[in-house]
Coordinates of C-alpha atoms in Angstrom, one line a residue:
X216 CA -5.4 0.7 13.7
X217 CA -4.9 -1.4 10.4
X218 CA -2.9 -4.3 10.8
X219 CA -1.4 -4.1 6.9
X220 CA -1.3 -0.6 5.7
X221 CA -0.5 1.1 2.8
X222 CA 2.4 4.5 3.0
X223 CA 3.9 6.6 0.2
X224 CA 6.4 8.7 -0.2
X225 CA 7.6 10.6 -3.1
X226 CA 6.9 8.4 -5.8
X227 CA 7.5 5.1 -3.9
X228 CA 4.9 2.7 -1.8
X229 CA 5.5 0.7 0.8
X230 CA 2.7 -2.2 2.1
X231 CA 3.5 -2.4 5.3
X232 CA 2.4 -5.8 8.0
X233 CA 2.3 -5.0 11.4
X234 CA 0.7 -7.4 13.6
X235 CA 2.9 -8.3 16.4
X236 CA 4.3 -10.6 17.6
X237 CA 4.0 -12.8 14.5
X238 CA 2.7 -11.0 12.0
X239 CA -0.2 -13.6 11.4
X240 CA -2.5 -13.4 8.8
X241 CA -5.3 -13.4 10.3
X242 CA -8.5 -12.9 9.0
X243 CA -8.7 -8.7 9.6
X244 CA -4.8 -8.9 8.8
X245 CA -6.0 -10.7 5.7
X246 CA -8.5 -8.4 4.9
X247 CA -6.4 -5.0 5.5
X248 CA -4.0 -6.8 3.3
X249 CA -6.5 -6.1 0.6
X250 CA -7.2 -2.9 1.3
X251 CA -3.1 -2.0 1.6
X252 CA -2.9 -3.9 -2.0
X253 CA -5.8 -2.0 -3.5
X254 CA -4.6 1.3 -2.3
X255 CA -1.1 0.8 -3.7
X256 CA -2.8 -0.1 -7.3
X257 CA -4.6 3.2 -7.1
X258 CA -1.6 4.9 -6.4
X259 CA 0.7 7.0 -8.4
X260 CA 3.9 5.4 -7.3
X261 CA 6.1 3.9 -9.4
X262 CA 7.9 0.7 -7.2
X263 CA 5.9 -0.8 -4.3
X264 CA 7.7 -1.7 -1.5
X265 CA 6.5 -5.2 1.0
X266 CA 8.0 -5.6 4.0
X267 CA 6.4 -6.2 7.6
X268 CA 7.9 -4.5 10.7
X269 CA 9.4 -6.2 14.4
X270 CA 11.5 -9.4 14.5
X271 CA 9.8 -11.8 12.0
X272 CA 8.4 -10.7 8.4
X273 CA 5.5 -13.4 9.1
X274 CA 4.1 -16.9 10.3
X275 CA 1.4 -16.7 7.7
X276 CA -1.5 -18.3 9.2
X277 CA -0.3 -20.6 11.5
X278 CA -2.2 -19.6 14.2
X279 CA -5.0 -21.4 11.6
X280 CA -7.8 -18.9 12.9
X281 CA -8.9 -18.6 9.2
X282 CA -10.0 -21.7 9.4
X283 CA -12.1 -22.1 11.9
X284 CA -15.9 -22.7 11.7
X285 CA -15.5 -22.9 7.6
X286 CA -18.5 -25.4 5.7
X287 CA -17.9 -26.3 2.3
X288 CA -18.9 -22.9 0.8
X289 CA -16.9 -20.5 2.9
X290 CA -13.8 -23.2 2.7
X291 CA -14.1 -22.1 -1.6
X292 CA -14.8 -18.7 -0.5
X293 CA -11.8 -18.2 1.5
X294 CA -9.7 -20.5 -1.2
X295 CA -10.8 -17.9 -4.3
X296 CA -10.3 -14.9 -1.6
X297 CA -6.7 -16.1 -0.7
X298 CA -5.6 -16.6 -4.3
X299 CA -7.3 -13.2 -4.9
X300 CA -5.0 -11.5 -2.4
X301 CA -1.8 -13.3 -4.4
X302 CA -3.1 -12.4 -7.9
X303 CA -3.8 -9.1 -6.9
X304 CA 0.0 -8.4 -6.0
X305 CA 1.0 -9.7 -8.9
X306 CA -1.3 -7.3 -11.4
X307 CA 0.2 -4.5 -9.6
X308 CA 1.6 -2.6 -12.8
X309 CA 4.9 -1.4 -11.1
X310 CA 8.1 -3.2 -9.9
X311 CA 7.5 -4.8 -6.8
X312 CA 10.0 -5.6 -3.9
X313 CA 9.6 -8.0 -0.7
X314 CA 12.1 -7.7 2.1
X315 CA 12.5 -10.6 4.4
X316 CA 13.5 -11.0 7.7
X317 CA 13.4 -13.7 10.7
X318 CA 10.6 -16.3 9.6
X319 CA 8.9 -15.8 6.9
X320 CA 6.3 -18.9 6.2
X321 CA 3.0 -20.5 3.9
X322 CA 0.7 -17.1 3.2
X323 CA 3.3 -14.4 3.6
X324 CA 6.1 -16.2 1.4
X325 CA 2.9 -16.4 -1.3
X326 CA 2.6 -12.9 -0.6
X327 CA 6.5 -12.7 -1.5
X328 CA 6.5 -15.2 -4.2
X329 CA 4.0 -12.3 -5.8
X330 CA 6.5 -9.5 -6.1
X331 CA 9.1 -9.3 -8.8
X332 CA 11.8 -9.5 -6.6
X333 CA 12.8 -10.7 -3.0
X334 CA 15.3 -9.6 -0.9
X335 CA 16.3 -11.4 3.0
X336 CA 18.1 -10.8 5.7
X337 CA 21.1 -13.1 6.1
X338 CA 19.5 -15.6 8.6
X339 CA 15.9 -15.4 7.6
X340 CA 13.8 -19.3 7.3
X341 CA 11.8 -19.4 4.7
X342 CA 8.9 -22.3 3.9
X343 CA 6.2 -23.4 2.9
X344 CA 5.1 -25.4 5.7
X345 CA 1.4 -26.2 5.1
X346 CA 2.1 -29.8 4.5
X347 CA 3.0 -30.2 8.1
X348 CA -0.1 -29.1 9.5
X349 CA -2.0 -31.2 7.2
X350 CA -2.3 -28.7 4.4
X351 CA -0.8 -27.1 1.6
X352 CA -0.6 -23.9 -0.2
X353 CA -3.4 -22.4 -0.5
X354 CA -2.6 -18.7 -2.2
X355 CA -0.6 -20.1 -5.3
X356 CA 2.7 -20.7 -3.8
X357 CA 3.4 -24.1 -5.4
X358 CA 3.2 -22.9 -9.3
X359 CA 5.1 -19.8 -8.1
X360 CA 7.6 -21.5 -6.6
X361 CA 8.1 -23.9 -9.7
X362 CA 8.2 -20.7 -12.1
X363 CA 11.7 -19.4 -9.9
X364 CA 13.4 -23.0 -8.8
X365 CA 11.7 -25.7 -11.0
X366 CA 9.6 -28.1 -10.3
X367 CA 11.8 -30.2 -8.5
X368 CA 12.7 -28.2 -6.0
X369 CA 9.0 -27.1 -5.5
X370 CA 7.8 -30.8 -4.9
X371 CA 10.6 -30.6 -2.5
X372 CA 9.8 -27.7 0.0
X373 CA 5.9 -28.1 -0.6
X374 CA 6.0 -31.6 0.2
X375 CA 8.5 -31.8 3.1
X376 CA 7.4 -28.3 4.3
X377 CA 10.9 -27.6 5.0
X378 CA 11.9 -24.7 6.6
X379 CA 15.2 -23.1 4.3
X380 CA 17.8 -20.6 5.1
X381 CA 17.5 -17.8 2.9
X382 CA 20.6 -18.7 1.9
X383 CA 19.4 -22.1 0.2
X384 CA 16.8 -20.3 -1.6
X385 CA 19.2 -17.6 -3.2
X386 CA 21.3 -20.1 -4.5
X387 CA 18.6 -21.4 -5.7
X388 CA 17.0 -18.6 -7.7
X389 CA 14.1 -18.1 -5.3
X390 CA 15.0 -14.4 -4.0
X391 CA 17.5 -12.4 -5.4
X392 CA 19.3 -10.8 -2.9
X393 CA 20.9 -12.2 0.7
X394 CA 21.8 -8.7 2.5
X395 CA 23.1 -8.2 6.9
X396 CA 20.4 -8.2 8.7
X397 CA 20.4 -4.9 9.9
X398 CA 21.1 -3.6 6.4
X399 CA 17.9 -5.2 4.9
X400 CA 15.5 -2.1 5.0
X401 CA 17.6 0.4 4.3
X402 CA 19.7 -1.2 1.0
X403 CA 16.2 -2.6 0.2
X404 CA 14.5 0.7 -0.1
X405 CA 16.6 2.7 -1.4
X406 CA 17.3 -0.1 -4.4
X407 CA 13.3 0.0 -4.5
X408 CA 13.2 3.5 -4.7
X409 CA 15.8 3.1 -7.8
X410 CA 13.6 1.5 -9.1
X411 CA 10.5 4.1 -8.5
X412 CA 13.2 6.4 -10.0
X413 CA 13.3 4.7 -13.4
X414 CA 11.8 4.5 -16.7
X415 CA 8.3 3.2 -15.4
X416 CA 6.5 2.5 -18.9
X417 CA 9.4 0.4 -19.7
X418 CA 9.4 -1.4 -16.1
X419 CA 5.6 -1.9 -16.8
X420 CA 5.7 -3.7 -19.9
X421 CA 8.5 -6.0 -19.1
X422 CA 6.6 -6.9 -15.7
X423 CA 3.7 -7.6 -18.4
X424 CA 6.4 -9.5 -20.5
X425 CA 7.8 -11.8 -18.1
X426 CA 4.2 -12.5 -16.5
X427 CA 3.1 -13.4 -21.0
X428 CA 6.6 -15.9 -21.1
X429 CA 5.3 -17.7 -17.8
X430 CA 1.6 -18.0 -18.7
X431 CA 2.1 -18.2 -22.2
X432 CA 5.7 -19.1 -22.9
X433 CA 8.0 -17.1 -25.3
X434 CA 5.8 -17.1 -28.5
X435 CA 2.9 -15.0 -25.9
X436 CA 5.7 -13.2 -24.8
X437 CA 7.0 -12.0 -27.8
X438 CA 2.9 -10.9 -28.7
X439 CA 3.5 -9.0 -25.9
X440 CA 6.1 -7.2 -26.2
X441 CA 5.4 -6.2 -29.8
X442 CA 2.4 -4.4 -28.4
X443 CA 3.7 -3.3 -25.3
X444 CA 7.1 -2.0 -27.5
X445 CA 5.2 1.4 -29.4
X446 CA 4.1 3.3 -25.9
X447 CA 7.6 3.0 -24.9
X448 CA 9.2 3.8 -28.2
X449 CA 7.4 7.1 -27.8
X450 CA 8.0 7.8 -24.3
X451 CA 9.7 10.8 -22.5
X452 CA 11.7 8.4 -21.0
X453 CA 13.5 6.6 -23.8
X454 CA 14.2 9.9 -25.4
X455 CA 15.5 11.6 -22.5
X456 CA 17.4 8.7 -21.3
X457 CA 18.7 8.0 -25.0
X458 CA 20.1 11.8 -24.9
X459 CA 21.4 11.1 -21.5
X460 CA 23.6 8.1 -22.6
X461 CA 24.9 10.0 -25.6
X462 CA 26.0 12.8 -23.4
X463 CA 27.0 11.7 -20.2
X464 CA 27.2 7.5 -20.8
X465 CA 25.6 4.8 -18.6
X466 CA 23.5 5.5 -15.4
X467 CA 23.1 9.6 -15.3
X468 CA 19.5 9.4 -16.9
X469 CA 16.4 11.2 -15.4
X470 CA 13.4 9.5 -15.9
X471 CA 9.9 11.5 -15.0
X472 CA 7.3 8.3 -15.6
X473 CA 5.6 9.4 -18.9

């Protein structure tokens, strides 16, 4: 059975880790991460749900399996692969939500740092710990880190490899949302699948926005979103939802995707 796995219903995906006890990513939990991601992009949903199941979202690789028996070609191999897995989350063309729980360290907070948004349970630890084994992040989480909390802060947890309640990191604008523990999956989903419910071409080109502003900074951003602005001036959505406000006022819109 896959140890990452891709599930849909209705119109909302959910990549899914199960590799107990830890969740590590090991090197098939690595590669049926892949698979899960490219799955979801070929999809027709319209959020994609990550979250891992049992006690712990993930220790990443700290088992350090991946590692083993690497030269200097496989070491850039794995390196490209890794950041491969990251960027490959990220192009994912609809809103994108991480839940958190129990640890959640080095490769699967990349994998987290990916999504557009991250929710945790009240509790959760949350690091990149690489440093402390010698390392550091391998799958982008440094620069992704710096784009949330500054670059500060980044140098902080990346060099110290400090573990951080989840708490820290929300008031810190790394995730967006602190929820009970055992209230995580369900207020998580159902604000994903709000999400999955809503006006997808405009979701799609303000994810493609914000990622122009970060790359770019606000002059590529606003190149962007004059060309990304047309397709949704013209959409279903915008006219149905417009004729929605008028009639009804703020949140009664149905939006179909198109």
């Amino acid at each position: 059975m896959p140890l990452v796995t891709f599930q849909e219903q209705d119109n909302l995906g959910e990549i899914v880790i199960n590799n107990p006890p830890r969740n590590l990513f090991t090197g098939d939990a690595l590669t049926d991460l892949g698979a899960a991601v490219n799955d979801a992009a070929a999809s027709d949903v319209r959020a994609v749900l990550l979250r891992a199941e049992g006690d712990d979202f993930s220790y990443g690789a700290a088992d350090g399996s991946v590692f083993l028996g690497l030269g200097a070609a496989k070491a850039a191999g794995l390196a490209a692969a890794v950041i491969g897995f990251t960027s490959a989350v990220e192009a994912l063309s609809v809103p994108t939500v991480a839940l958190i729980q129990g640890q959640c360290w080095d490769g699967a907070l990349e994998m987290c740092l990916a999504c557009d948004l991250i929710w945790a349970a009240e509790g959760s630890q949350i690091g990149q710990i690489e440093s402390q084994a010698g390392g550091m992040p391998y799958a982008g989480g440094t620069q992704r880190l710096a784009s949330r909390i500054g670059t500060a802060r980044a140098a902080e947890m990346v060099l110290t490899g400090a573990v951080l309640p989840a708490e820290t990191l929300l008031s810190w604008g790394a995730i967006n949302r602190v929820t009970p523990a055992d209230r995580l999956l369900a207020d998580g989903r159902a604000f994903a699948q709000s999400l999955a419910n809503g006006p997808t071409l405009a979701h799609k080109a303000t994810k493609r926005i914000l990622h122009a502003w970060r790359s770019g900074g606000i002059a590529e951003a606003d190149r962007v979103t004059v060309a990304e602005a047309p397709a949704v001036m013209l959409s279903e959505d915008l006219r149905d939802g417009l004729t929605s406000l008028q009639r009804h006022g703020l949140g009664h819109a149905i939006f179909n995707g198109r």
